[in-house]
mmCIF file of C-alpha atoms in Angstrom:
data_model
loop_
_atom_site.group_PDB
_atom_site.id
_atom_site.type_symbol
_atom_site.label_atom_id
_atom_site.label_comp_id
_atom_site.label_asym_id
_atom_site.label_seq_id
_atom_site.Cartn_x
_atom_site.Cartn_y
_atom_site.Cartn_z
ATOM 1 C CA UNK A 162 14.077 7.045 51.886
ATOM 2 C CA UNK A 163 10.893 8.930 52.739
ATOM 3 C CA UNK A 164 10.736 12.642 51.911
ATOM 4 C CA UNK A 165 8.334 13.318 54.777
ATOM 5 C CA UNK A 166 10.069 13.083 58.143
ATOM 6 C CA UNK A 167 8.143 12.345 61.317
ATOM 7 C CA UNK A 168 9.433 12.498 64.876
ATOM 8 C CA UNK A 169 9.463 10.740 67.207
ATOM 9 C CA UNK A 170 9.171 7.240 65.726
ATOM 10 C CA UNK A 171 7.772 5.847 68.961
ATOM 11 C CA UNK A 172 6.035 7.593 71.846
ATOM 12 C CA UNK A 173 4.671 6.204 75.105
ATOM 13 C CA UNK A 174 2.686 8.591 77.253
ATOM 14 C CA UNK A 175 0.315 8.599 80.167
ATOM 15 C CA UNK A 176 -3.220 9.886 79.939
ATOM 16 C CA UNK A 177 -2.331 13.128 81.708
ATOM 17 C CA UNK A 178 0.744 13.962 79.648
ATOM 18 C CA UNK A 179 1.133 16.605 76.952
ATOM 19 C CA UNK A 180 3.272 15.748 73.951
ATOM 20 C CA UNK A 181 3.647 16.787 70.317
ATOM 21 C CA UNK A 182 4.193 14.916 67.079
ATOM 22 C CA UNK A 183 6.214 16.646 64.380
ATOM 23 C CA UNK A 184 6.211 16.355 60.616
ATOM 24 C CA UNK A 185 8.487 18.062 58.090
ATOM 25 C CA UNK A 186 8.659 18.100 54.282
ATOM 26 C CA UNK A 187 10.793 20.105 51.872
ATOM 27 C CA UNK A 188 9.091 19.229 48.592
ATOM 28 C CA UNK A 189 7.232 22.549 48.373
ATOM 29 C CA UNK A 190 3.900 20.847 48.966
ATOM 30 C CA UNK A 191 1.210 23.222 50.206
ATOM 31 C CA UNK A 192 -1.231 20.538 51.421
ATOM 32 C CA UNK A 193 -0.451 18.521 54.544
ATOM 33 C CA UNK A 194 -2.433 15.827 56.308
ATOM 34 C CA UNK A 195 -2.681 13.922 59.580
ATOM 35 C CA UNK A 196 -3.987 10.358 59.592
ATOM 36 C CA UNK A 197 -4.617 7.810 62.322
ATOM 37 C CA UNK A 198 -4.068 4.150 61.446
ATOM 38 C CA UNK A 199 -5.130 1.241 63.647
ATOM 39 C CA UNK A 200 -3.724 -2.233 63.084
ATOM 40 C CA UNK A 201 -4.972 -3.978 59.939
ATOM 41 C CA UNK A 202 -6.996 -0.926 58.898
ATOM 42 C CA UNK A 203 -6.545 1.790 56.281
ATOM 43 C CA UNK A 204 -5.500 5.274 57.385
ATOM 44 C CA UNK A 205 -8.321 7.489 58.675
ATOM 45 C CA UNK A 206 -8.101 11.172 57.821
ATOM 46 C CA UNK A 207 -7.966 13.516 60.804
ATOM 47 C CA UNK A 208 -6.944 16.958 59.503
ATOM 48 C CA UNK A 209 -6.049 18.675 56.232
ATOM 49 C CA UNK A 210 -4.088 21.903 55.921
ATOM 50 C CA UNK A 211 -3.897 23.798 52.645
ATOM 51 C CA UNK A 212 -1.677 26.874 52.388
ATOM 52 C CA UNK A 213 -1.082 26.604 56.153
ATOM 53 C CA UNK A 214 -4.780 26.964 56.953
ATOM 54 C CA UNK A 215 -6.979 24.232 58.380
ATOM 55 C CA UNK A 216 -9.285 22.995 55.605
ATOM 56 C CA UNK A 217 -10.705 19.802 57.086
ATOM 57 C CA UNK A 218 -11.237 18.602 60.647
ATOM 58 C CA UNK A 219 -12.913 15.193 60.505
ATOM 59 C CA UNK A 220 -14.706 15.679 63.834
ATOM 60 C CA UNK A 221 -11.551 14.845 65.752
ATOM 61 C CA UNK A 222 -11.741 15.163 69.573
ATOM 62 C CA UNK A 223 -10.241 18.364 70.956
ATOM 63 C CA UNK A 224 -7.545 16.414 72.811
ATOM 64 C CA UNK A 225 -5.825 16.421 69.390
ATOM 65 C CA UNK A 226 -4.750 19.908 68.325
ATOM 66 C CA UNK A 227 -3.058 20.441 64.946
ATOM 67 C CA UNK A 228 -0.777 23.304 64.060
ATOM 68 C CA UNK A 229 0.906 24.335 60.814
ATOM 69 C CA UNK A 230 3.514 26.981 61.697
ATOM 70 C CA UNK A 231 4.882 27.250 58.147
ATOM 71 C CA UNK A 232 4.685 25.554 54.766
ATOM 72 C CA UNK A 233 7.196 22.842 55.720
ATOM 73 C CA UNK A 234 6.077 21.910 59.216
ATOM 74 C CA UNK A 235 3.042 20.257 60.694
ATOM 75 C CA UNK A 236 2.547 19.491 64.376
ATOM 76 C CA UNK A 237 -0.018 17.486 66.273
ATOM 77 C CA UNK A 238 -0.351 18.432 69.936
ATOM 78 C CA UNK A 239 -1.655 15.726 72.245
ATOM 79 C CA UNK A 240 -3.247 16.198 75.663
ATOM 80 C CA UNK A 241 -5.247 13.937 77.946
ATOM 81 C CA UNK A 242 -5.374 11.075 75.470
ATOM 82 C CA UNK A 243 -7.298 7.861 76.021
ATOM 83 C CA UNK A 244 -6.051 4.271 75.597
ATOM 84 C CA UNK A 245 -8.099 3.940 72.401
ATOM 85 C CA UNK A 246 -5.933 6.691 70.876
ATOM 86 C CA UNK A 247 -3.040 4.248 70.692
ATOM 87 C CA UNK A 248 -2.265 3.908 66.972
ATOM 88 C CA UNK A 249 0.165 4.774 64.200
ATOM 89 C CA UNK A 250 -0.095 8.476 63.324
ATOM 90 C CA UNK A 251 0.870 9.263 59.751
ATOM 91 C CA UNK A 252 1.681 12.599 58.210
ATOM 92 C CA UNK A 253 1.398 13.150 54.470
ATOM 93 C CA UNK A 254 1.841 15.985 51.999
ATOM 94 C CA UNK A 255 0.840 16.653 48.412
ATOM 95 C CA UNK A 256 0.872 19.283 45.725
ATOM 96 C CA UNK A 257 -2.238 21.377 45.394
ATOM 97 C CA UNK A 258 -4.156 20.243 42.285
ATOM 98 C CA UNK A 259 -7.806 20.946 41.455
ATOM 99 C CA UNK A 260 -7.989 17.769 39.400
ATOM 100 C CA UNK A 261 -7.258 15.411 42.279
ATOM 101 C CA UNK A 262 -4.355 13.865 40.338
ATOM 102 C CA UNK A 263 -1.566 14.248 42.834
ATOM 103 C CA UNK A 264 -0.462 11.391 45.079
ATOM 104 C CA UNK A 265 0.185 11.871 48.736
ATOM 105 C CA UNK A 266 3.671 11.378 50.144
ATOM 106 C CA UNK A 267 3.672 9.700 53.546
ATOM 107 C CA UNK A 268 6.088 9.672 56.426
ATOM 108 C CA UNK A 269 6.852 6.462 58.300
ATOM 109 C CA UNK A 270 4.630 7.515 61.178
ATOM 110 C CA UNK A 271 4.788 7.819 64.940
ATOM 111 C CA UNK A 272 3.764 4.708 66.878
ATOM 112 C CA UNK A 273 1.849 6.074 69.869
ATOM 113 C CA UNK A 274 1.011 4.044 72.973
ATOM 114 C CA UNK A 275 -1.173 5.437 75.749
ATOM 115 C CA UNK A 276 -0.729 3.863 79.173
ATOM 116 C CA UNK B 67 -20.155 9.233 48.694
ATOM 117 C CA UNK B 68 -17.051 7.746 47.137
ATOM 118 C CA UNK B 69 -15.994 4.235 48.112
ATOM 119 C CA UNK B 70 -13.375 1.632 47.249
ATOM 120 C CA UNK B 71 -13.810 -2.110 47.598
ATOM 121 C CA UNK B 72 -10.868 -4.479 47.409
ATOM 122 C CA UNK B 73 -10.531 -8.193 47.878
ATOM 123 C CA UNK B 74 -10.174 -9.605 51.346
ATOM 124 C CA UNK B 75 -6.803 -10.905 52.375
ATOM 125 C CA UNK B 76 -4.488 -12.266 53.315
ATOM 126 C CA UNK B 77 -3.286 -13.508 49.953
ATOM 127 C CA UNK B 78 -0.522 -16.104 50.183
ATOM 128 C CA UNK B 79 1.494 -16.920 47.067
ATOM 129 C CA UNK B 80 4.640 -18.811 46.247
ATOM 130 C CA UNK B 81 7.560 -16.885 44.789
ATOM 131 C CA UNK B 82 7.226 -16.312 41.005
ATOM 132 C CA UNK B 83 3.450 -16.800 41.085
ATOM 133 C CA UNK B 84 1.052 -14.438 39.283
ATOM 134 C CA UNK B 85 -0.675 -11.835 41.432
ATOM 135 C CA UNK B 86 -4.062 -10.214 41.031
ATOM 136 C CA UNK B 87 -5.657 -8.012 43.683
ATOM 137 C CA UNK B 88 -9.131 -6.868 42.709
ATOM 138 C CA UNK B 89 -10.320 -3.317 43.286
ATOM 139 C CA UNK B 90 -13.595 -1.661 42.329
ATOM 140 C CA UNK B 91 -14.790 1.826 43.090
ATOM 141 C CA UNK B 92 -17.824 4.091 43.153
ATOM 142 C CA UNK B 93 -17.448 7.813 42.658
ATOM 143 C CA UNK B 94 -19.706 10.646 41.599
ATOM 144 C CA UNK B 95 -17.059 12.558 39.658
ATOM 145 C CA UNK B 96 -13.962 11.698 37.645
ATOM 146 C CA UNK B 97 -11.577 10.178 40.146
ATOM 147 C CA UNK B 98 -7.889 9.487 39.875
ATOM 148 C CA UNK B 99 -6.965 5.988 41.016
ATOM 149 C CA UNK B 100 -3.947 4.862 43.003
ATOM 150 C CA UNK B 101 -2.306 1.813 44.496
ATOM 151 C CA UNK B 102 -0.305 2.410 47.665
ATOM 152 C CA UNK B 103 1.891 -0.172 49.379
ATOM 153 C CA UNK B 104 2.759 -0.351 53.069
ATOM 154 C CA UNK B 105 5.729 -2.458 54.141
ATOM 155 C CA UNK B 106 5.929 -3.574 57.781
ATOM 156 C CA UNK B 107 6.834 -0.725 60.116
ATOM 157 C CA UNK B 108 6.614 1.913 57.397
ATOM 158 C CA UNK B 109 4.233 4.494 56.020
ATOM 159 C CA UNK B 110 2.420 4.204 52.703
ATOM 160 C CA UNK B 111 4.264 4.568 49.401
ATOM 161 C CA UNK B 112 2.741 5.310 46.049
ATOM 162 C CA UNK B 113 3.058 2.227 43.849
ATOM 163 C CA UNK B 114 1.284 3.459 40.720
ATOM 164 C CA UNK B 115 -1.508 5.723 39.559
ATOM 165 C CA UNK B 116 -3.884 6.386 36.662
ATOM 166 C CA UNK B 117 -5.704 9.646 36.175
ATOM 167 C CA UNK B 118 -8.228 8.895 33.427
ATOM 168 C CA UNK B 119 -10.102 6.047 31.786
ATOM 169 C CA UNK B 120 -7.958 3.458 29.939
ATOM 170 C CA UNK B 121 -4.742 4.778 31.491
ATOM 171 C CA UNK B 122 -2.358 2.053 32.626
ATOM 172 C CA UNK B 123 -0.161 2.698 35.639
ATOM 173 C CA UNK B 124 2.983 0.627 36.069
ATOM 174 C CA UNK B 125 5.928 0.438 38.437
ATOM 175 C CA UNK B 126 8.345 -2.262 39.670
ATOM 176 C CA UNK B 127 6.591 -4.900 37.542
ATOM 177 C CA UNK B 128 3.139 -4.047 38.891
ATOM 178 C CA UNK B 129 0.396 -2.853 36.543
ATOM 179 C CA UNK B 130 -3.187 -1.634 36.818
ATOM 180 C CA UNK B 131 -5.573 -0.295 34.169
ATOM 181 C CA UNK B 132 -8.303 2.269 34.854
ATOM 182 C CA UNK B 133 -11.494 0.609 33.561
ATOM 183 C CA UNK B 134 -14.372 3.060 33.645
ATOM 184 C CA UNK B 135 -16.888 0.630 32.170
ATOM 185 C CA UNK B 136 -16.353 -1.851 35.009
ATOM 186 C CA UNK B 137 -15.281 0.771 37.592
ATOM 187 C CA UNK B 138 -12.222 -1.319 38.354
ATOM 188 C CA UNK B 139 -8.487 -0.881 38.905
ATOM 189 C CA UNK B 140 -7.116 -4.368 39.496
ATOM 190 C CA UNK B 141 -3.460 -4.745 40.476
ATOM 191 C CA UNK B 142 -1.365 -7.393 38.688
ATOM 192 C CA UNK B 143 2.186 -8.647 38.709
ATOM 193 C CA UNK B 144 3.509 -11.471 36.607
ATOM 194 C CA UNK B 145 6.020 -12.907 39.062
ATOM 195 C CA UNK B 146 6.005 -11.955 42.735
ATOM 196 C CA UNK B 147 9.029 -11.945 45.015
ATOM 197 C CA UNK B 148 9.353 -12.381 48.766
ATOM 198 C CA UNK B 149 10.189 -8.671 48.956
ATOM 199 C CA UNK B 150 6.679 -7.855 47.639
ATOM 200 C CA UNK B 151 5.158 -9.026 50.930
ATOM 201 C CA UNK B 152 3.253 -5.997 52.203
ATOM 202 C CA UNK B 153 -0.229 -4.511 52.522
ATOM 203 C CA UNK B 154 -1.648 -3.023 49.317
ATOM 204 C CA UNK B 155 -4.263 -0.243 49.393
ATOM 205 C CA UNK B 156 -6.397 0.759 46.431
ATOM 206 C CA UNK B 157 -7.441 4.406 46.634
ATOM 207 C CA UNK B 158 -9.110 7.230 44.749
ATOM 208 C CA UNK B 159 -9.140 10.992 44.860
ATOM 209 C CA UNK B 160 -11.774 13.197 43.318
ATOM 210 C CA UNK B 161 -11.856 16.844 42.372
ATOM 211 C CA UNK B 162 -11.585 18.973 45.486
ATOM 212 C CA UNK B 163 -10.502 22.444 46.517
ATOM 213 C CA UNK B 164 -6.897 21.622 45.620
ATOM 214 C CA UNK B 165 -5.894 19.291 48.431
ATOM 215 C CA UNK B 166 -6.147 15.559 47.738
ATOM 216 C CA UNK B 167 -8.812 13.879 49.836
ATOM 217 C CA UNK B 168 -8.184 10.157 49.542
ATOM 218 C CA UNK B 169 -10.706 7.346 49.876
ATOM 219 C CA UNK B 170 -8.883 4.123 50.745
ATOM 220 C CA UNK B 171 -9.928 0.529 50.363
ATOM 221 C CA UNK B 172 -9.556 -1.752 53.364
ATOM 222 C CA UNK B 173 -6.165 -3.076 52.267
ATOM 223 C CA UNK B 174 -5.034 -6.518 51.126
ATOM 224 C CA UNK B 175 -2.150 -8.220 52.844
ATOM 225 C CA UNK B 176 0.129 -10.149 50.502
ATOM 226 C CA UNK B 177 2.475 -12.806 51.825
ATOM 227 C CA UNK B 178 4.957 -14.365 49.407
ATOM 228 C CA UNK B 179 6.669 -17.534 50.535
ATOM 229 C CA UNK B 180 9.958 -18.840 49.084
#
């Protein structure tokens, strides 16, 4: 059982649609992450939130808009996506730790297909 | 910048065979090292970790030792099972502003046949 819950598990949308991906954790972690994973590739970091503030945006196109409404929730708003945005989107969380010793806890992801 | 190199896959083994997946890293600081596993249709799970030189991480029969002198963190298991079939990612994190920025290797797919 994963402790990071992502919804929906699958999403098919057209290029003009607006949708949102949701992520929730109740482990008290104050760092949360969005990743994009293409087939047979490692996850690519998109965004990092620490203490509900955006800490890293890895030059992600503005058609992806993250939001962290509270310490347990992380959203990714999608608008006007392109076919190449089809991928598995993973959410993760971790404890804050200056030493870099904490593992990340991943959800099972949302499989996104753009028509 | 930091980087992780792991052996190309796929690796195909018979059940009960010995497994080694090689992983080497480059980092400017003092990284912590991790192995994550991804089963089909799932997210990544932490398999084991080591936070300083000579530490050995172990879990579910898997082991890896943090070797600073060879900058390596090879994954081993003495006897693999069909249920170990998955993709294995070697990864590191370095000192940051508190969040954990992970550098992943490319992943090695393991297939265990009965």
